[in-house]
mmCIF file of C-alpha atoms and ligand atoms in Angstrom:
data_model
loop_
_atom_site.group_PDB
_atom_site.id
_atom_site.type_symbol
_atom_site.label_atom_id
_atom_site.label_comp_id
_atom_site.label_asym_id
_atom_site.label_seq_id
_atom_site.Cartn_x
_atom_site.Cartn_y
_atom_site.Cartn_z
ATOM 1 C CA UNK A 1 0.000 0.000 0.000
ATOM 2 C CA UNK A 2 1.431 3.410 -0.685
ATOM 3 C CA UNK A 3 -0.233 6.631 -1.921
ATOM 4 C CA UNK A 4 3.505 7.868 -3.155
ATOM 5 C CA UNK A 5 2.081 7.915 -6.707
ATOM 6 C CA UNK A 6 -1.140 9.318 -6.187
ATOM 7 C CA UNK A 7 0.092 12.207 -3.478
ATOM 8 C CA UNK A 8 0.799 14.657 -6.697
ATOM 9 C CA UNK A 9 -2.373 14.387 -8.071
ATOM 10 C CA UNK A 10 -4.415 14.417 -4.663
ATOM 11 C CA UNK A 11 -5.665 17.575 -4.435
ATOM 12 C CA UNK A 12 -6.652 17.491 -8.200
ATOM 13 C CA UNK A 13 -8.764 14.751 -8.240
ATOM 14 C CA UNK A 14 -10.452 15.635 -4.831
ATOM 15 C CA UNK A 15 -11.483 19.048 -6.197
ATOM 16 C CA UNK A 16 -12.908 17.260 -9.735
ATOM 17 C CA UNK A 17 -14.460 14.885 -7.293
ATOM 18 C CA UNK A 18 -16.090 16.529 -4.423
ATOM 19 C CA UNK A 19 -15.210 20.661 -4.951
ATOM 20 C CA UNK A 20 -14.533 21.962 -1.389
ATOM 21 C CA UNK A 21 -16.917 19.758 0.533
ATOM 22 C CA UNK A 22 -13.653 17.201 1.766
ATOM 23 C CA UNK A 23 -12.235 20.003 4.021
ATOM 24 C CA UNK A 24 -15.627 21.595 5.031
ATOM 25 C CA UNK A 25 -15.939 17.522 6.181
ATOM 26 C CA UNK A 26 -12.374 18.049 7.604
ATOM 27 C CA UNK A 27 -12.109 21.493 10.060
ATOM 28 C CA UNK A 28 -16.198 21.164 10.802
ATOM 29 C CA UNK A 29 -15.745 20.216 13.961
ATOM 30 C CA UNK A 30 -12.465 22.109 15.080
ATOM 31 C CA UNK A 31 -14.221 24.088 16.636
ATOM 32 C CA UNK A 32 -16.049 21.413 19.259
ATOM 33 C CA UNK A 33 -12.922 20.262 21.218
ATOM 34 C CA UNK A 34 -11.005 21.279 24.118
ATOM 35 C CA UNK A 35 -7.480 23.511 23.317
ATOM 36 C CA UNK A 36 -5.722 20.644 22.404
ATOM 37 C CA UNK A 37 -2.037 19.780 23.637
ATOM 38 C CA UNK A 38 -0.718 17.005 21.816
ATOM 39 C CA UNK A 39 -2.256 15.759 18.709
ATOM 40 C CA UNK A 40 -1.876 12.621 16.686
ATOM 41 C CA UNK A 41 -2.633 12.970 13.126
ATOM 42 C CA UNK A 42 -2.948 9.239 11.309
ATOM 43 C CA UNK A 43 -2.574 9.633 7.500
ATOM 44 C CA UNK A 44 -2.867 13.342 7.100
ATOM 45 C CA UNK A 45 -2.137 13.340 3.567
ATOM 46 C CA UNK A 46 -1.019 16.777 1.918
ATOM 47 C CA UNK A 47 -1.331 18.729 5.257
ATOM 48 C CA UNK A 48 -4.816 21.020 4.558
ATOM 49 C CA UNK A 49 -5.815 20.013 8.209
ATOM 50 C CA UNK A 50 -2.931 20.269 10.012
ATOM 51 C CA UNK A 51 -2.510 24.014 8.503
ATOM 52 C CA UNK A 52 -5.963 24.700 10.225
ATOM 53 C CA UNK A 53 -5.255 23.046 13.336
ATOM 54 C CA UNK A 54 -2.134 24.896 13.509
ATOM 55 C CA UNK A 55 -3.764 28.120 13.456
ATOM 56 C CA UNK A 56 -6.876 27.341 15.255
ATOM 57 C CA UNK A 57 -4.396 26.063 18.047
ATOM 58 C CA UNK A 58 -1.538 28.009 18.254
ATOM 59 C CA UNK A 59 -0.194 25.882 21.365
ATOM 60 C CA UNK A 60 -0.870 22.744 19.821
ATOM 61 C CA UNK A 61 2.195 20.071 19.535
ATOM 62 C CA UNK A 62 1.274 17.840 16.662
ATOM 63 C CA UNK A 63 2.943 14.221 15.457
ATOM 64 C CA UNK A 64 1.696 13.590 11.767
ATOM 65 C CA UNK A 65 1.403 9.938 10.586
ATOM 66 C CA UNK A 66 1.805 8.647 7.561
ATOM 67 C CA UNK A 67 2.680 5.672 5.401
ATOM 68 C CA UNK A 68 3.635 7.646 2.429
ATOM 69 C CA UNK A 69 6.862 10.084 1.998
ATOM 70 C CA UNK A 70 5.543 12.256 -0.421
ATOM 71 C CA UNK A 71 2.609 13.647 1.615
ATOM 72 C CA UNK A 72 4.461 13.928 4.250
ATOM 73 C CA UNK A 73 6.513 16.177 2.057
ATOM 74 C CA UNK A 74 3.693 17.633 0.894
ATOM 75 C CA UNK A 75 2.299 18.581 3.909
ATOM 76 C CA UNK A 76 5.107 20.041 5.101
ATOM 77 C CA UNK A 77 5.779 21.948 2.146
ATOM 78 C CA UNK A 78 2.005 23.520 2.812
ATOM 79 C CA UNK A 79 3.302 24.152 6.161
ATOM 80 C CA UNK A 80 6.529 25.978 5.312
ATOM 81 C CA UNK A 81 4.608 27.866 2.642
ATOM 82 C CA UNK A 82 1.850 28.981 4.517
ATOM 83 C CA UNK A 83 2.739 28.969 8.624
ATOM 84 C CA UNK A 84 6.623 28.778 8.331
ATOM 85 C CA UNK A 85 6.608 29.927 12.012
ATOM 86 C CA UNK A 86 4.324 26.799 12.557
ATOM 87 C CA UNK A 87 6.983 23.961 11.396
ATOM 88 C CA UNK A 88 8.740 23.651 14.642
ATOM 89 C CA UNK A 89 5.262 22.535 16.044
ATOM 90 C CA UNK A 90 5.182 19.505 14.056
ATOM 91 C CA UNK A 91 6.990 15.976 14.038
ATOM 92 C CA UNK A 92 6.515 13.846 10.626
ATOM 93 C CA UNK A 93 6.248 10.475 11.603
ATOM 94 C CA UNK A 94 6.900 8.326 8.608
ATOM 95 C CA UNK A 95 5.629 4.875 9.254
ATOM 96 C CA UNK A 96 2.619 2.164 8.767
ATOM 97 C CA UNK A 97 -0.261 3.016 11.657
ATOM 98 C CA UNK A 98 -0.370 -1.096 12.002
ATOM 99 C CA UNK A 99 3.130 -1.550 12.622
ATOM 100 C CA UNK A 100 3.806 2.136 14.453
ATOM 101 C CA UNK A 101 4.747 1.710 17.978
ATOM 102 C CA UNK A 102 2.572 3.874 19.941
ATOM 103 C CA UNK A 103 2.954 5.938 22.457
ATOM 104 C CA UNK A 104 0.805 4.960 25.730
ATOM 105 C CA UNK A 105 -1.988 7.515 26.605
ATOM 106 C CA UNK A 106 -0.134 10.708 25.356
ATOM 107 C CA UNK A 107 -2.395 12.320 23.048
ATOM 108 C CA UNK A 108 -5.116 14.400 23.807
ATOM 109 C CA UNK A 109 -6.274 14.791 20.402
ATOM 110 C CA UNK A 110 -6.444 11.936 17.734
ATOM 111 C CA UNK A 111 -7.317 12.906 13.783
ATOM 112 C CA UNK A 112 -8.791 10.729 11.643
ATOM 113 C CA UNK A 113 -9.892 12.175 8.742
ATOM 114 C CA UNK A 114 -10.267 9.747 5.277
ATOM 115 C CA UNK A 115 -8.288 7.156 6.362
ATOM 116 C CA UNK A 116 -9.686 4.491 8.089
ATOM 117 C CA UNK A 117 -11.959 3.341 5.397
ATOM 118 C CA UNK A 118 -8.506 2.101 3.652
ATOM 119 C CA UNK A 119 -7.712 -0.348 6.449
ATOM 120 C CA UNK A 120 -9.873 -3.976 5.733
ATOM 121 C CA UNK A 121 -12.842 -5.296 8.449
ATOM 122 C CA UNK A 122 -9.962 -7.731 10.226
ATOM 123 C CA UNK A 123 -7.581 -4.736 10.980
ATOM 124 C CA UNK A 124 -9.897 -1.837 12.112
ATOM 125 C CA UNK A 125 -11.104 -2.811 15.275
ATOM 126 C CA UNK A 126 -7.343 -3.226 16.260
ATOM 127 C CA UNK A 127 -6.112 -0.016 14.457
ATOM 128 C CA UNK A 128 -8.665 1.760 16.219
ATOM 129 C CA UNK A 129 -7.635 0.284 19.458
ATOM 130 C CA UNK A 130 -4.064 0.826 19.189
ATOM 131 C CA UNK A 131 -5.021 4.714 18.595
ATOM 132 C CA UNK A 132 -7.467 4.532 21.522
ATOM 133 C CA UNK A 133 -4.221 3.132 23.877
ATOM 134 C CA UNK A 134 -2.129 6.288 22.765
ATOM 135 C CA UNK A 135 -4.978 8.646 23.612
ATOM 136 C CA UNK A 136 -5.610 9.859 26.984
ATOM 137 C CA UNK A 137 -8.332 9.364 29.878
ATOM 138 C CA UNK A 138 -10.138 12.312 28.658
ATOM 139 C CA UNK A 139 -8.915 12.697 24.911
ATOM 140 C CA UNK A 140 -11.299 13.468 21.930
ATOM 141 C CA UNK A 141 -11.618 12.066 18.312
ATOM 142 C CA UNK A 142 -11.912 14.025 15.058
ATOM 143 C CA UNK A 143 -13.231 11.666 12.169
ATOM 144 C CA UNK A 144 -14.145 12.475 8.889
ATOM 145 C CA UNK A 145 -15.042 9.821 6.478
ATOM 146 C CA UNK A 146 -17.603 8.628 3.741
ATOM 147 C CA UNK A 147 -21.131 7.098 4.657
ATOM 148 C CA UNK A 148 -23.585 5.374 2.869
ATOM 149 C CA UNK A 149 -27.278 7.127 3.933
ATOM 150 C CA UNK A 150 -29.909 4.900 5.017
ATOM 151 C CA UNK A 151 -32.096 5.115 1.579
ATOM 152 C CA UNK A 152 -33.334 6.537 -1.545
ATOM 153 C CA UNK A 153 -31.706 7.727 -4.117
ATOM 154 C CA UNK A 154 -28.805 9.414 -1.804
ATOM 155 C CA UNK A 155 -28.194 5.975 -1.071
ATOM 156 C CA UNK A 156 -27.483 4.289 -4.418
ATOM 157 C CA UNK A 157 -25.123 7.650 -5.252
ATOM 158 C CA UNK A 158 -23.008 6.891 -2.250
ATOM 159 C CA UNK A 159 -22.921 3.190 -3.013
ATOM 160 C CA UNK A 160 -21.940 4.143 -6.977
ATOM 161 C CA UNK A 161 -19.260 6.603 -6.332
ATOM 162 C CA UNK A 162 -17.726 4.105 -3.255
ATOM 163 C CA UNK A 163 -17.600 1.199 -5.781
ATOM 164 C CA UNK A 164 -15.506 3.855 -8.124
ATOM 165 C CA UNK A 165 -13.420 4.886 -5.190
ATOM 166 C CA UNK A 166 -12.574 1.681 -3.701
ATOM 167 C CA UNK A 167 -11.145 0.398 -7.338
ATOM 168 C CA UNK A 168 -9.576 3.543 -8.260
ATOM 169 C CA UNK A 169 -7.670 3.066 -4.710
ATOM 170 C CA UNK A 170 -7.316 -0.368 -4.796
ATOM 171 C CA UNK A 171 -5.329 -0.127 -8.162
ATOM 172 C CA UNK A 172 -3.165 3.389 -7.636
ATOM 173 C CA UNK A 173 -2.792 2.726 -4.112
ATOM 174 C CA UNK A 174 -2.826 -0.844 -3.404
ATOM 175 C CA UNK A 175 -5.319 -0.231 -0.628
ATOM 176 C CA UNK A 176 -6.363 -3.551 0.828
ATOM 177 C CA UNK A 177 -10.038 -2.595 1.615
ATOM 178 C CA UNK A 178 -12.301 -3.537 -0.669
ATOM 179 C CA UNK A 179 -15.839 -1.978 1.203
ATOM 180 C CA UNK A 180 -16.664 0.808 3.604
ATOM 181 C CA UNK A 181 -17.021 -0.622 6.930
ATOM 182 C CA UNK A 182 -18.580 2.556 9.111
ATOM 183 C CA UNK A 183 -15.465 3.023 12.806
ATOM 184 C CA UNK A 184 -18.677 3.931 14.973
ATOM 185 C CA UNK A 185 -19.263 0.830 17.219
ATOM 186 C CA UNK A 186 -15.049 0.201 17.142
ATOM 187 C CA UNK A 187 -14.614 3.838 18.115
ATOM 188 C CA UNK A 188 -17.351 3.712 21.079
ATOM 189 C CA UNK A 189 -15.918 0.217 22.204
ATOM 190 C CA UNK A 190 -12.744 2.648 23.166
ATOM 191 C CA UNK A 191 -14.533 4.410 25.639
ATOM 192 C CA UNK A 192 -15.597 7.430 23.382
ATOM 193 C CA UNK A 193 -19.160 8.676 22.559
ATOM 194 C CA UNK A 194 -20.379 10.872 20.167
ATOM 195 C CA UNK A 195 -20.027 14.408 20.396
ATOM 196 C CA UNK A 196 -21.176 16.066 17.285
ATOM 197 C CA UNK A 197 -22.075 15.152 13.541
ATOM 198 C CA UNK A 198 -22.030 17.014 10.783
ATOM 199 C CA UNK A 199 -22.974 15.678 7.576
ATOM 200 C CA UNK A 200 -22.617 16.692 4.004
ATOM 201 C CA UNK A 201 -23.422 15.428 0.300
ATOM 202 C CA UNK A 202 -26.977 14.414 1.522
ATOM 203 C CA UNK A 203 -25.474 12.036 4.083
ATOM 204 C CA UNK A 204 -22.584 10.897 2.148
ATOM 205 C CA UNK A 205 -20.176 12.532 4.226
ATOM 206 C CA UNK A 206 -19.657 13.076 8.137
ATOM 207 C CA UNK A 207 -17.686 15.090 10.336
ATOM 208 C CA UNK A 208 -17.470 13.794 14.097
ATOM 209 C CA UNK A 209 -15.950 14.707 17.195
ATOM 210 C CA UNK A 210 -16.117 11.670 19.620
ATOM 211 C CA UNK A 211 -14.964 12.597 24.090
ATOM 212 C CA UNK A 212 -13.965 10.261 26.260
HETATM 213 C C1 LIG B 1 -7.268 8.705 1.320
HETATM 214 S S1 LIG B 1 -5.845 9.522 1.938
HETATM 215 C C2 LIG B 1 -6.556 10.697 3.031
HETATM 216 C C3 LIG B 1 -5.684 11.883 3.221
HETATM 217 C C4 LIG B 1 -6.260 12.999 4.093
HETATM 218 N N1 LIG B 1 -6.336 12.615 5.497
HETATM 219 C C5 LIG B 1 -7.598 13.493 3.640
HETATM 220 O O1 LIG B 1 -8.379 13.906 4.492
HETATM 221 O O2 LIG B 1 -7.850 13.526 2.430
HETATM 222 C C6 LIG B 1 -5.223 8.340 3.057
HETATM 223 C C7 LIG B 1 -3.921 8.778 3.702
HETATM 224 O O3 LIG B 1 -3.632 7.864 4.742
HETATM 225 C C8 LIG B 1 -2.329 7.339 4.577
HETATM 226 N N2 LIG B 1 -2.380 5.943 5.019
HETATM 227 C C9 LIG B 1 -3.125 4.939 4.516
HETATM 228 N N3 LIG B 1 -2.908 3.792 5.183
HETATM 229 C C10 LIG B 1 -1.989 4.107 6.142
HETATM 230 C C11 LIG B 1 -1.341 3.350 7.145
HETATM 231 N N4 LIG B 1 -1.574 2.041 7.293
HETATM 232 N N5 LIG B 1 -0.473 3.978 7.966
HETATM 233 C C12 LIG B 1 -0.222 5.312 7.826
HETATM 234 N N6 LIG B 1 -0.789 6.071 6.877
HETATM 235 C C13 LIG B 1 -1.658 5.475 6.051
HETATM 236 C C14 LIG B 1 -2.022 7.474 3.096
HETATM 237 O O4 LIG B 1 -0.633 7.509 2.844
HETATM 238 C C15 LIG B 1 -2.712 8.777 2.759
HETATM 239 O O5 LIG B 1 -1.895 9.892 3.000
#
């Protein structure tokens, strides 16, 4: 699995694909946590979050995960273009979330924004509680991700464009997944609860901030 080839051509194809509404899905629940102190970021990708986190938190220390080199350069490119004074806030962590060692309850902040729907059913329950060990007592959960909405015609577009996704992924990425399997009852099993929802693309999309 690496998104190495893809990372140029990110941003492209997520603006042909979905406009803006990615990031509104991203920073729409910034604004529900607690001042964060030490944030883990798990496959930020180019870095459009962790630019807004930076400046929504200007205390914030943040360690950025990811599999692939080139978002991490990315990102910090973005970073160094746009909050140079920002950089010494961050540590890129180049590695594999399943074979990462974790820290034990350090983070008071975990971000998971489009990236668990690329790990398969057998490894997200024990992704998500690896993350859940490095968070602390009373730590909070940003997740963004695709849904599929409950009916109608809403329904059979999020199915459709998922299908599309999923092979696109599979092929340039090497993504393992092959379905959208929703973190929800994994997440809650950690101790968290649901905080806030947003959704957008008539249901396709949610942003949620989970509390311990
Ligand atoms: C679909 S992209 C999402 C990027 C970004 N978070 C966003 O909101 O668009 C998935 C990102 O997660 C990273 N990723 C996927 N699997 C990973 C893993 N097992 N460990 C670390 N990073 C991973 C990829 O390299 C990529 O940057």
């Amino acid at each position: 699995m690496s998104f190495d080839a893809i990372a140029p051509w990110y941003r492209a194809l997520e603006w042909i694909a979905f406009g803006n509404d990615l990031q509104r899905c991203r920073i729409a629940c910034l604004g529900e946590i607690e001042s964060p102190r030490r944030v883990l970021i798990v496959g930020e990708g180019n870095g459009r979050f962790l630019c807004k986190l930076l400046r929504a938190y200007p205390n914030v220390e943040v360690d950025c995960l990811d599999a692939s080199a080139r978002m991490l350069r990315l990102a910090e490119e973005r970073i160094c273009a746009k909050a140079r004074d920002d950089s010494a806030r961050v540590h890129f962590l180049h590695d594999d979330a399943t074979s990462w060692s974790a820290p034990e309850r350090h983070y008071d902040l975990v971000v998971t924004h489009f990236v668990l729907d690329c790990f398969p059913e057998v490894q997200l329950a024990g992704i998500i509680e690896k993350l859940a060990r490095a968070a602390t007592d009373d730590a909070s959960w940003l997740l963004a991700d695709f849904c599929i909405p409950a009916r109608g015609f809403a329904k059979l577009r999020a199915r459709t464009w998922l299908a599309i996704m999923y092979k696109f992924f599979r092929v340039t990425a090497g993504i393992q997944a092959t379905r959208l399997r929703d973190p929800s009852p994994f997440v809650q099993a950690q101790g968290f609860a649901l905080a806030k929802q947003h959704q957008f693309k008539n249901g396709m999309l949610k942003s949620e901030a989970w509390r311990r």
